[in-house]
Tab-separated table of N, CA and C in Angstrom:
chain	number	residue	atom	x	y	z
A	80	MET	N	14.670	-66.692	-57.484
A	80	MET	CA	14.190	-65.530	-58.222
A	80	MET	C	15.369	-64.879	-58.944
A	81	SER	N	15.228	-64.597	-60.230
A	81	SER	CA	16.331	-64.011	-60.980
A	81	SER	C	16.425	-62.512	-60.721
A	82	THR	N	17.630	-62.007	-60.828
A	82	THR	CA	17.893	-60.593	-60.636
A	82	THR	C	17.905	-59.913	-61.995
A	83	THR	N	17.184	-58.815	-62.121
A	83	THR	CA	17.167	-58.087	-63.377
A	83	THR	C	18.348	-57.123	-63.423
A	84	ASN	N	18.635	-56.640	-64.619
A	84	ASN	CA	19.698	-55.645	-64.771
A	84	ASN	C	19.376	-54.388	-63.975
A	85	LEU	N	18.113	-53.996	-63.931
A	85	LEU	CA	17.732	-52.818	-63.144
A	85	LEU	C	18.003	-53.062	-61.658
A	86	ASP	N	17.661	-54.252	-61.163
A	86	ASP	CA	17.955	-54.592	-59.760
A	86	ASP	C	19.448	-54.458	-59.483
A	87	THR	N	20.268	-54.971	-60.389
A	87	THR	CA	21.723	-54.908	-60.223
A	87	THR	C	22.201	-53.463	-60.247
A	88	ALA	N	21.657	-52.666	-61.144
A	88	ALA	CA	22.040	-51.252	-61.224
A	88	ALA	C	21.719	-50.520	-59.923
A	89	LEU	N	20.561	-50.791	-59.362
A	89	LEU	CA	20.173	-50.130	-58.107
A	89	LEU	C	21.023	-50.620	-56.931
A	90	ARG	N	21.343	-51.903	-56.921
A	90	ARG	CA	22.232	-52.424	-55.878
A	90	ARG	C	23.633	-51.820	-55.994
A	91	TYR	N	24.073	-51.580	-57.211
A	91	TYR	CA	25.363	-50.931	-57.467
A	91	TYR	C	25.381	-49.529	-56.842
A	92	LEU	N	24.340	-48.742	-57.080
A	92	LEU	CA	24.274	-47.402	-56.478
A	92	LEU	C	24.223	-47.493	-54.955
A	93	GLN	N	23.490	-48.463	-54.428
A	93	GLN	CA	23.434	-48.649	-52.969
A	93	GLN	C	24.810	-48.993	-52.414
A	94	ALA	N	25.565	-49.804	-53.129
A	94	ALA	CA	26.911	-50.166	-52.691
A	94	ALA	C	27.813	-48.935	-52.667
A	95	LEU	N	27.717	-48.116	-53.718
A	95	LEU	CA	28.501	-46.874	-53.746
A	95	LEU	C	28.127	-45.980	-52.571
A	96	GLU	N	26.834	-45.852	-52.333
A	96	GLU	CA	26.346	-45.000	-51.252
A	96	GLU	C	26.811	-45.507	-49.888
A	97	SER	N	26.907	-46.807	-49.726
A	97	SER	CA	27.313	-47.372	-48.437
A	97	SER	C	28.825	-47.326	-48.238
A	98	GLY	N	29.554	-46.862	-49.256
A	98	GLY	CA	31.002	-46.707	-49.112
A	98	GLY	C	31.815	-47.850	-49.672
A	99	ALA	N	31.186	-48.756	-50.411
A	99	ALA	CA	31.934	-49.865	-51.004
A	99	ALA	C	32.962	-49.326	-51.995
A	100	THR	N	34.142	-49.931	-52.000
A	100	THR	CA	35.209	-49.540	-52.913
A	100	THR	C	35.945	-50.790	-53.386
A	101	GLY	N	36.841	-50.596	-54.326
A	101	GLY	CA	37.750	-51.648	-54.761
A	101	GLY	C	37.086	-52.983	-55.004
A	102	GLU	N	37.626	-54.003	-54.389
A	102	GLU	CA	37.162	-55.368	-54.625
A	102	GLU	C	35.708	-55.597	-54.219
A	103	ALA	N	35.168	-54.772	-53.324
A	103	ALA	CA	33.749	-54.903	-52.959
A	103	ALA	C	32.845	-54.507	-54.128
A	104	LEU	N	33.354	-53.666	-55.036
A	104	LEU	CA	32.582	-53.259	-56.212
A	104	LEU	C	32.799	-54.191	-57.405
A	105	ALA	N	33.904	-54.903	-57.421
A	105	ALA	CA	34.281	-55.718	-58.579
A	105	ALA	C	33.179	-56.658	-59.073
A	106	PRO	N	32.399	-57.308	-58.205
A	106	PRO	CA	31.373	-58.238	-58.706
A	106	PRO	C	30.296	-57.580	-59.583
A	107	PHE	N	30.154	-56.279	-59.519
A	107	PHE	CA	29.156	-55.605	-60.361
A	107	PHE	C	29.614	-55.494	-61.813
A	108	PHE	N	30.924	-55.626	-62.042
A	108	PHE	CA	31.495	-55.318	-63.347
A	108	PHE	C	31.961	-56.546	-64.110
A	109	HIS	N	31.713	-56.516	-65.394
A	109	HIS	CA	32.282	-57.489	-66.310
A	109	HIS	C	33.785	-57.195	-66.393
A	110	PRO	N	34.638	-58.197	-66.574
A	110	PRO	CA	36.084	-57.932	-66.655
A	110	PRO	C	36.476	-56.938	-67.749
A	111	ASP	N	35.675	-56.836	-68.796
A	111	ASP	CA	35.980	-55.930	-69.912
A	111	ASP	C	35.281	-54.580	-69.805
A	112	VAL	N	34.790	-54.219	-68.619
A	112	VAL	CA	34.043	-52.980	-68.446
A	112	VAL	C	34.861	-51.757	-68.874
A	113	VAL	N	34.158	-50.795	-69.442
A	113	VAL	CA	34.727	-49.487	-69.774
A	113	VAL	C	33.744	-48.439	-69.273
A	114	GLN	N	34.272	-47.472	-68.531
A	114	GLN	CA	33.452	-46.348	-68.083
A	114	GLN	C	33.911	-45.108	-68.824
A	115	ARG	N	32.959	-44.389	-69.378
A	115	ARG	CA	33.230	-43.112	-70.049
A	115	ARG	C	32.507	-42.036	-69.266
A	116	GLU	N	33.274	-41.129	-68.680
A	116	GLU	CA	32.712	-39.971	-67.982
A	116	GLU	C	32.868	-38.785	-68.922
A	117	HIS	N	31.748	-38.274	-69.376
A	117	HIS	CA	31.774	-37.168	-70.334
A	117	HIS	C	32.210	-35.880	-69.631
A	118	PRO	N	32.708	-34.890	-70.384
A	118	PRO	CA	33.240	-33.662	-69.772
A	118	PRO	C	32.271	-33.041	-68.765
A	119	ASN	N	32.852	-32.579	-67.653
A	119	ASN	CA	32.067	-31.969	-66.583
A	119	ASN	C	32.962	-31.030	-65.777
A	120	ALA	N	32.443	-30.495	-64.695
A	120	ALA	CA	33.191	-29.518	-63.896
A	120	ALA	C	34.434	-30.116	-63.239
A	121	LEU	N	34.456	-31.405	-62.992
A	121	LEU	CA	35.635	-32.037	-62.387
A	121	LEU	C	36.650	-32.497	-63.422
A	122	TYR	N	36.161	-32.986	-64.538
A	122	TYR	CA	37.017	-33.506	-65.595
A	122	TYR	C	36.644	-32.805	-66.902
A	123	ARG	N	37.317	-31.707	-67.164
A	123	ARG	CA	36.966	-30.829	-68.297
A	123	ARG	C	36.960	-31.538	-69.643
A	124	THR	N	37.825	-32.527	-69.811
A	124	THR	CA	37.864	-33.257	-71.082
A	124	THR	C	37.245	-34.645	-70.957
A	125	GLY	N	36.680	-34.931	-69.793
A	125	GLY	CA	36.119	-36.258	-69.553
A	125	GLY	C	37.231	-37.253	-69.286
A	126	GLN	N	36.856	-38.501	-69.162
A	126	GLN	CA	37.859	-39.552	-68.975
A	126	GLN	C	37.245	-40.907	-69.275
A	127	THR	N	38.116	-41.846	-69.584
A	127	THR	CA	37.718	-43.222	-69.845
A	127	THR	C	38.522	-44.117	-68.912
A	128	ARG	N	37.829	-45.067	-68.278
A	128	ARG	CA	38.478	-45.949	-67.302
A	128	ARG	C	38.182	-47.417	-67.631
A	129	ASP	N	39.167	-48.259	-67.348
A	129	ASP	CA	38.955	-49.703	-67.391
A	129	ASP	C	38.672	-50.177	-65.971
A	130	LEU	N	38.484	-51.475	-65.797
A	130	LEU	CA	38.124	-52.017	-64.487
A	130	LEU	C	39.172	-51.686	-63.430
A	131	LYS	N	40.423	-51.915	-63.735
A	131	LYS	CA	41.494	-51.669	-62.760
A	131	LYS	C	41.486	-50.216	-62.303
A	132	THR	N	41.342	-49.297	-63.236
A	132	THR	CA	41.332	-47.868	-62.908
A	132	THR	C	40.082	-47.487	-62.132
A	133	MET	N	38.936	-48.046	-62.506
A	133	MET	CA	37.692	-47.761	-61.793
A	133	MET	C	37.798	-48.168	-60.328
A	134	LEU	N	38.334	-49.361	-60.077
A	134	LEU	CA	38.435	-49.845	-58.701
A	134	LEU	C	39.450	-49.032	-57.900
A	135	ALA	N	40.573	-48.669	-58.517
A	135	ALA	CA	41.571	-47.833	-57.836
A	135	ALA	C	41.005	-46.444	-57.553
A	136	ASP	N	40.274	-45.874	-58.517
A	136	ASP	CA	39.685	-44.541	-58.314
A	136	ASP	C	38.621	-44.559	-57.221
A	137	SER	N	37.935	-45.685	-57.055
A	137	SER	CA	36.938	-45.759	-55.984
A	137	SER	C	37.630	-45.667	-54.624
A	138	GLU	N	38.813	-46.245	-54.508
A	138	GLU	CA	39.584	-46.149	-53.261
A	138	GLU	C	40.024	-44.711	-53.013
A	139	ARG	N	40.497	-44.027	-54.059
A	139	ARG	CA	40.906	-42.620	-53.923
A	139	ARG	C	39.711	-41.737	-53.573
A	140	GLY	N	38.564	-42.017	-54.185
A	140	GLY	CA	37.360	-41.235	-53.926
A	140	GLY	C	36.905	-41.314	-52.489
A	141	LYS	N	37.120	-42.451	-51.868
A	141	LYS	CA	36.707	-42.616	-50.474
A	141	LYS	C	37.474	-41.664	-49.553
A	142	LYS	N	38.686	-41.281	-49.954
A	142	LYS	CA	39.478	-40.339	-49.169
A	142	LYS	C	38.985	-38.905	-49.351
A	143	LEU	N	38.298	-38.630	-50.457
A	143	LEU	CA	37.808	-37.286	-50.757
A	143	LEU	C	36.427	-37.014	-50.191
A	144	LEU	N	35.620	-38.070	-50.049
A	144	LEU	CA	34.236	-37.916	-49.612
A	144	LEU	C	34.006	-38.609	-48.270
A	145	ALA	N	33.396	-37.888	-47.345
A	145	ALA	CA	33.016	-38.484	-46.061
A	145	ALA	C	31.797	-39.381	-46.244
A	146	SER	N	30.918	-38.998	-47.177
A	146	SER	CA	29.727	-39.788	-47.489
A	146	SER	C	29.172	-39.324	-48.824
A	147	GLN	N	28.308	-40.146	-49.401
A	147	GLN	CA	27.620	-39.753	-50.625
A	147	GLN	C	26.250	-40.401	-50.665
A	148	ARG	N	25.367	-39.766	-51.425
A	148	ARG	CA	23.983	-40.240	-51.522
A	148	ARG	C	23.551	-40.221	-52.980
A	149	TYR	N	22.839	-41.258	-53.388
A	149	TYR	CA	22.302	-41.386	-54.737
A	149	TYR	C	20.781	-41.481	-54.631
A	150	ALA	N	20.085	-40.434	-55.026
A	150	ALA	CA	18.623	-40.437	-55.012
A	150	ALA	C	18.145	-40.641	-56.449
A	151	VAL	N	17.589	-41.804	-56.716
A	151	VAL	CA	17.158	-42.151	-58.070
A	151	VAL	C	15.836	-41.459	-58.370
A	152	ARG	N	15.827	-40.667	-59.435
A	152	ARG	CA	14.630	-39.932	-59.852
A	152	ARG	C	13.837	-40.686	-60.913
A	153	GLY	N	14.545	-41.490	-61.689
A	153	GLY	CA	13.857	-42.238	-62.737
A	153	GLY	C	14.746	-43.309	-63.320
A	154	THR	N	14.117	-44.331	-63.876
A	154	THR	CA	14.849	-45.442	-64.486
A	154	THR	C	14.141	-45.879	-65.765
A	155	VAL	N	14.923	-46.378	-66.693
A	155	VAL	CA	14.400	-47.036	-67.887
A	155	VAL	C	15.288	-48.250	-68.116
A	156	ALA	N	14.664	-49.403	-68.262
A	156	ALA	CA	15.419	-50.630	-68.509
A	156	ALA	C	14.818	-51.349	-69.701
A	157	GLN	N	15.691	-51.748	-70.621
A	157	GLN	CA	15.241	-52.501	-71.787
A	157	GLN	C	16.370	-53.433	-72.212
A	158	GLY	N	16.110	-54.698	-72.189
A	158	GLY	CA	17.130	-55.665	-72.585
A	158	GLY	C	18.377	-55.533	-71.725
A	159	ASP	N	19.511	-55.329	-72.376
A	159	ASP	CA	20.796	-55.221	-71.679
A	159	ASP	C	21.141	-53.795	-71.271
A	160	SER	N	20.207	-52.858	-71.427
A	160	SER	CA	20.483	-51.449	-71.141
A	160	SER	C	19.630	-50.929	-69.988
A	161	VAL	N	20.269	-50.108	-69.132
A	161	VAL	CA	19.583	-49.445	-68.028
A	161	VAL	C	20.017	-47.983	-68.029
A	162	ALA	N	19.048	-47.085	-67.961
A	162	ALA	CA	19.318	-45.652	-67.852
A	162	ALA	C	18.797	-45.176	-66.496
A	163	LEU	N	19.616	-44.379	-65.814
A	163	LEU	CA	19.263	-43.876	-64.486
A	163	LEU	C	19.389	-42.360	-64.463
A	164	GLU	N	18.385	-41.694	-63.923
A	164	GLU	CA	18.457	-40.264	-63.636
A	164	GLU	C	18.599	-40.172	-62.122
A	165	VAL	N	19.687	-39.530	-61.676
A	165	VAL	CA	20.044	-39.578	-60.269
A	165	VAL	C	20.438	-38.195	-59.762
A	166	ASP	N	19.962	-37.853	-58.560
A	166	ASP	CA	20.468	-36.684	-57.840
A	166	ASP	C	21.532	-37.199	-56.885
A	167	TRP	N	22.759	-36.720	-57.083
A	167	TRP	CA	23.887	-37.148	-56.253
A	167	TRP	C	24.284	-36.026	-55.315
A	168	SER	N	24.673	-36.379	-54.101
A	168	SER	CA	25.270	-35.410	-53.181
A	168	SER	C	26.402	-36.111	-52.452
A	169	GLY	N	27.454	-35.354	-52.204
A	169	GLY	CA	28.611	-35.894	-51.500
A	169	GLY	C	29.110	-34.903	-50.475
A	170	THR	N	29.331	-35.362	-49.265
A	170	THR	CA	29.899	-34.533	-48.207
A	170	THR	C	31.414	-34.664	-48.279
A	171	LEU	N	32.079	-33.548	-48.431
A	171	LEU	CA	33.528	-33.549	-48.624
A	171	LEU	C	34.290	-33.875	-47.351
A	172	ALA	N	35.271	-34.725	-47.475
A	172	ALA	CA	36.191	-35.006	-46.370
A	172	ALA	C	37.359	-34.029	-46.400
A	173	VAL	N	37.599	-33.440	-47.582
A	173	VAL	CA	38.675	-32.467	-47.783
A	173	VAL	C	38.116	-31.309	-48.614
A	174	PRO	N	38.753	-30.136	-48.601
A	174	PRO	CA	38.258	-29.022	-49.410
A	174	PRO	C	38.308	-29.350	-50.909
A	175	ALA	N	37.370	-28.755	-51.670
A	175	ALA	CA	37.344	-28.886	-53.132
A	175	ALA	C	36.866	-27.565	-53.723
A	176	GLY	N	37.675	-26.985	-54.593
A	176	GLY	CA	37.306	-25.692	-55.161
A	176	GLY	C	37.114	-24.681	-54.043
A	177	ASN	N	35.975	-24.015	-54.038
A	177	ASN	CA	35.651	-23.036	-53.004
A	177	ASN	C	34.952	-23.655	-51.797
A	178	LEU	N	34.766	-24.957	-51.819
A	178	LEU	CA	34.035	-25.630	-50.745
A	178	LEU	C	34.988	-26.172	-49.682
A	179	PRO	N	34.687	-25.924	-48.423
A	179	PRO	CA	35.526	-26.472	-47.344
A	179	PRO	C	35.157	-27.928	-47.054
A	180	ALA	N	36.025	-28.613	-46.345
A	180	ALA	CA	35.695	-29.953	-45.855
A	180	ALA	C	34.399	-29.854	-45.058
A	181	GLY	N	33.527	-30.834	-45.237
A	181	GLY	CA	32.238	-30.840	-44.563
A	181	GLY	C	31.109	-30.261	-45.406
A	182	ALA	N	31.465	-29.543	-46.462
A	182	ALA	CA	30.444	-28.982	-47.361
A	182	ALA	C	29.888	-30.093	-48.252
A	183	THR	N	28.755	-29.815	-48.868
A	183	THR	CA	28.108	-30.797	-49.737
A	183	THR	C	28.191	-30.368	-51.188
A	184	MET	N	28.697	-31.253	-52.025
A	184	MET	CA	28.662	-31.071	-53.479
A	184	MET	C	27.400	-31.764	-53.986
A	185	ARG	N	26.862	-31.240	-55.087
A	185	ARG	CA	25.658	-31.830	-55.674
A	185	ARG	C	25.801	-31.910	-57.187
A	186	ALA	N	25.157	-32.919	-57.754
A	186	ALA	CA	25.156	-33.076	-59.207
A	186	ALA	C	23.902	-33.833	-59.633
A	187	ALA	N	23.457	-33.519	-60.832
A	187	ALA	CA	22.423	-34.307	-61.501
A	187	ALA	C	23.164	-35.243	-62.444
A	188	LEU	N	22.858	-36.532	-62.360
A	188	LEU	CA	23.572	-37.533	-63.145
A	188	LEU	C	22.657	-38.237	-64.132
A	189	GLY	N	23.185	-38.456	-65.301
A	189	GLY	CA	22.597	-39.382	-66.249
A	189	GLY	C	23.571	-40.541	-66.354
A	190	VAL	N	23.158	-41.725	-65.953
A	190	VAL	CA	24.033	-42.899	-65.953
A	190	VAL	C	23.410	-43.950	-66.871
A	191	PHE	N	24.187	-44.363	-67.857
A	191	PHE	CA	23.711	-45.328	-68.840
A	191	PHE	C	24.590	-46.571	-68.759
A	192	LEU	N	23.965	-47.684	-68.413
A	192	LEU	CA	24.684	-48.936	-68.203
A	192	LEU	C	24.286	-49.960	-69.258
A	193	THR	N	25.277	-50.716	-69.713
A	193	THR	CA	25.033	-51.857	-70.582
A	193	THR	C	25.541	-53.085	-69.851
A	194	PHE	N	24.752	-54.149	-69.885
A	194	PHE	CA	25.079	-55.377	-69.157
A	194	PHE	C	25.445	-56.497	-70.117
A	195	GLN	N	26.359	-57.336	-69.639
A	195	GLN	CA	26.699	-58.573	-70.339
A	195	GLN	C	26.861	-59.641	-69.272
A	196	ASP	N	26.182	-60.740	-69.432
A	196	ASP	CA	26.237	-61.835	-68.452
A	196	ASP	C	25.874	-61.360	-67.046
A	197	GLY	N	24.923	-60.425	-66.945
A	197	GLY	CA	24.443	-59.956	-65.656
A	197	GLY	C	25.344	-58.946	-64.954
A	198	ARG	N	26.422	-58.509	-65.642
A	198	ARG	CA	27.340	-57.539	-65.041
A	198	ARG	C	27.526	-56.342	-65.966
A	199	ILE	N	27.906	-55.225	-65.376
A	199	ILE	CA	28.073	-53.984	-66.139
A	199	ILE	C	29.310	-54.101	-67.024
A	200	VAL	N	29.111	-53.929	-68.337
A	200	VAL	CA	30.221	-53.975	-69.290
A	200	VAL	C	30.519	-52.587	-69.854
A	201	SER	N	29.562	-51.671	-69.707
A	201	SER	CA	29.749	-50.300	-70.169
A	201	SER	C	28.976	-49.356	-69.253
A	202	GLN	N	29.635	-48.265	-68.863
A	202	GLN	CA	28.982	-47.226	-68.059
A	202	GLN	C	29.345	-45.884	-68.676
A	203	ARG	N	28.303	-45.105	-68.990
A	203	ARG	CA	28.493	-43.756	-69.525
A	203	ARG	C	27.828	-42.780	-68.570
A	204	ASN	N	28.607	-41.802	-68.100
A	204	ASN	CA	28.117	-40.814	-67.148
A	204	ASN	C	28.062	-39.431	-67.775
A	205	TYR	N	26.966	-38.745	-67.514
A	205	TYR	CA	26.801	-37.331	-67.847
A	205	TYR	C	26.519	-36.645	-66.514
A	206	ASP	N	27.570	-36.089	-65.904
A	206	ASP	CA	27.498	-35.528	-64.553
A	206	ASP	C	27.438	-34.007	-64.632
A	207	CYS	N	26.352	-33.440	-64.156
A	207	CYS	CA	26.144	-31.987	-64.171
A	207	CYS	C	26.258	-31.465	-62.744
A	208	TYR	N	27.444	-30.981	-62.382
A	208	TYR	CA	27.693	-30.498	-61.019
A	208	TYR	C	27.155	-29.098	-60.826
A	209	GLU	N	26.604	-28.849	-59.631
A	209	GLU	CA	26.267	-27.482	-59.259
A	209	GLU	C	27.580	-26.734	-59.053
A	210	PRO	N	27.582	-25.415	-59.264
A	210	PRO	CA	28.830	-24.651	-59.087
A	210	PRO	C	29.452	-24.868	-57.714
A	211	PHE	N	30.779	-24.943	-57.710
A	211	PHE	CA	31.503	-25.087	-56.449
A	211	PHE	C	32.809	-24.329	-56.523
């Protein structure tokens, strides 16, 4: 049975939720992947990452979060494109802003993925964090 791009996108979120980082995430990405995180409460000017940076940042993120959850509210898939509307929550392992370790951060996410050869080649995030 073939895997659809939507199936891969959902498995990717499940991997993130289960704590996968670094090389455990690499199979989801095309070698030429680019992630664009648009400006938000954490990154005021946004940021752009390549594969190496994405995998390294996933390792750093694991030190900041004790756990995280991705609740998918809606999906749209067409051809090589998948759009996800997601409610994200993360339990902090360390303090962030006014939140102590153990507190929960929340955000509404718009995640737009483009696939090439069955792997993510482009990821665009619109992360709307609740005040913290």
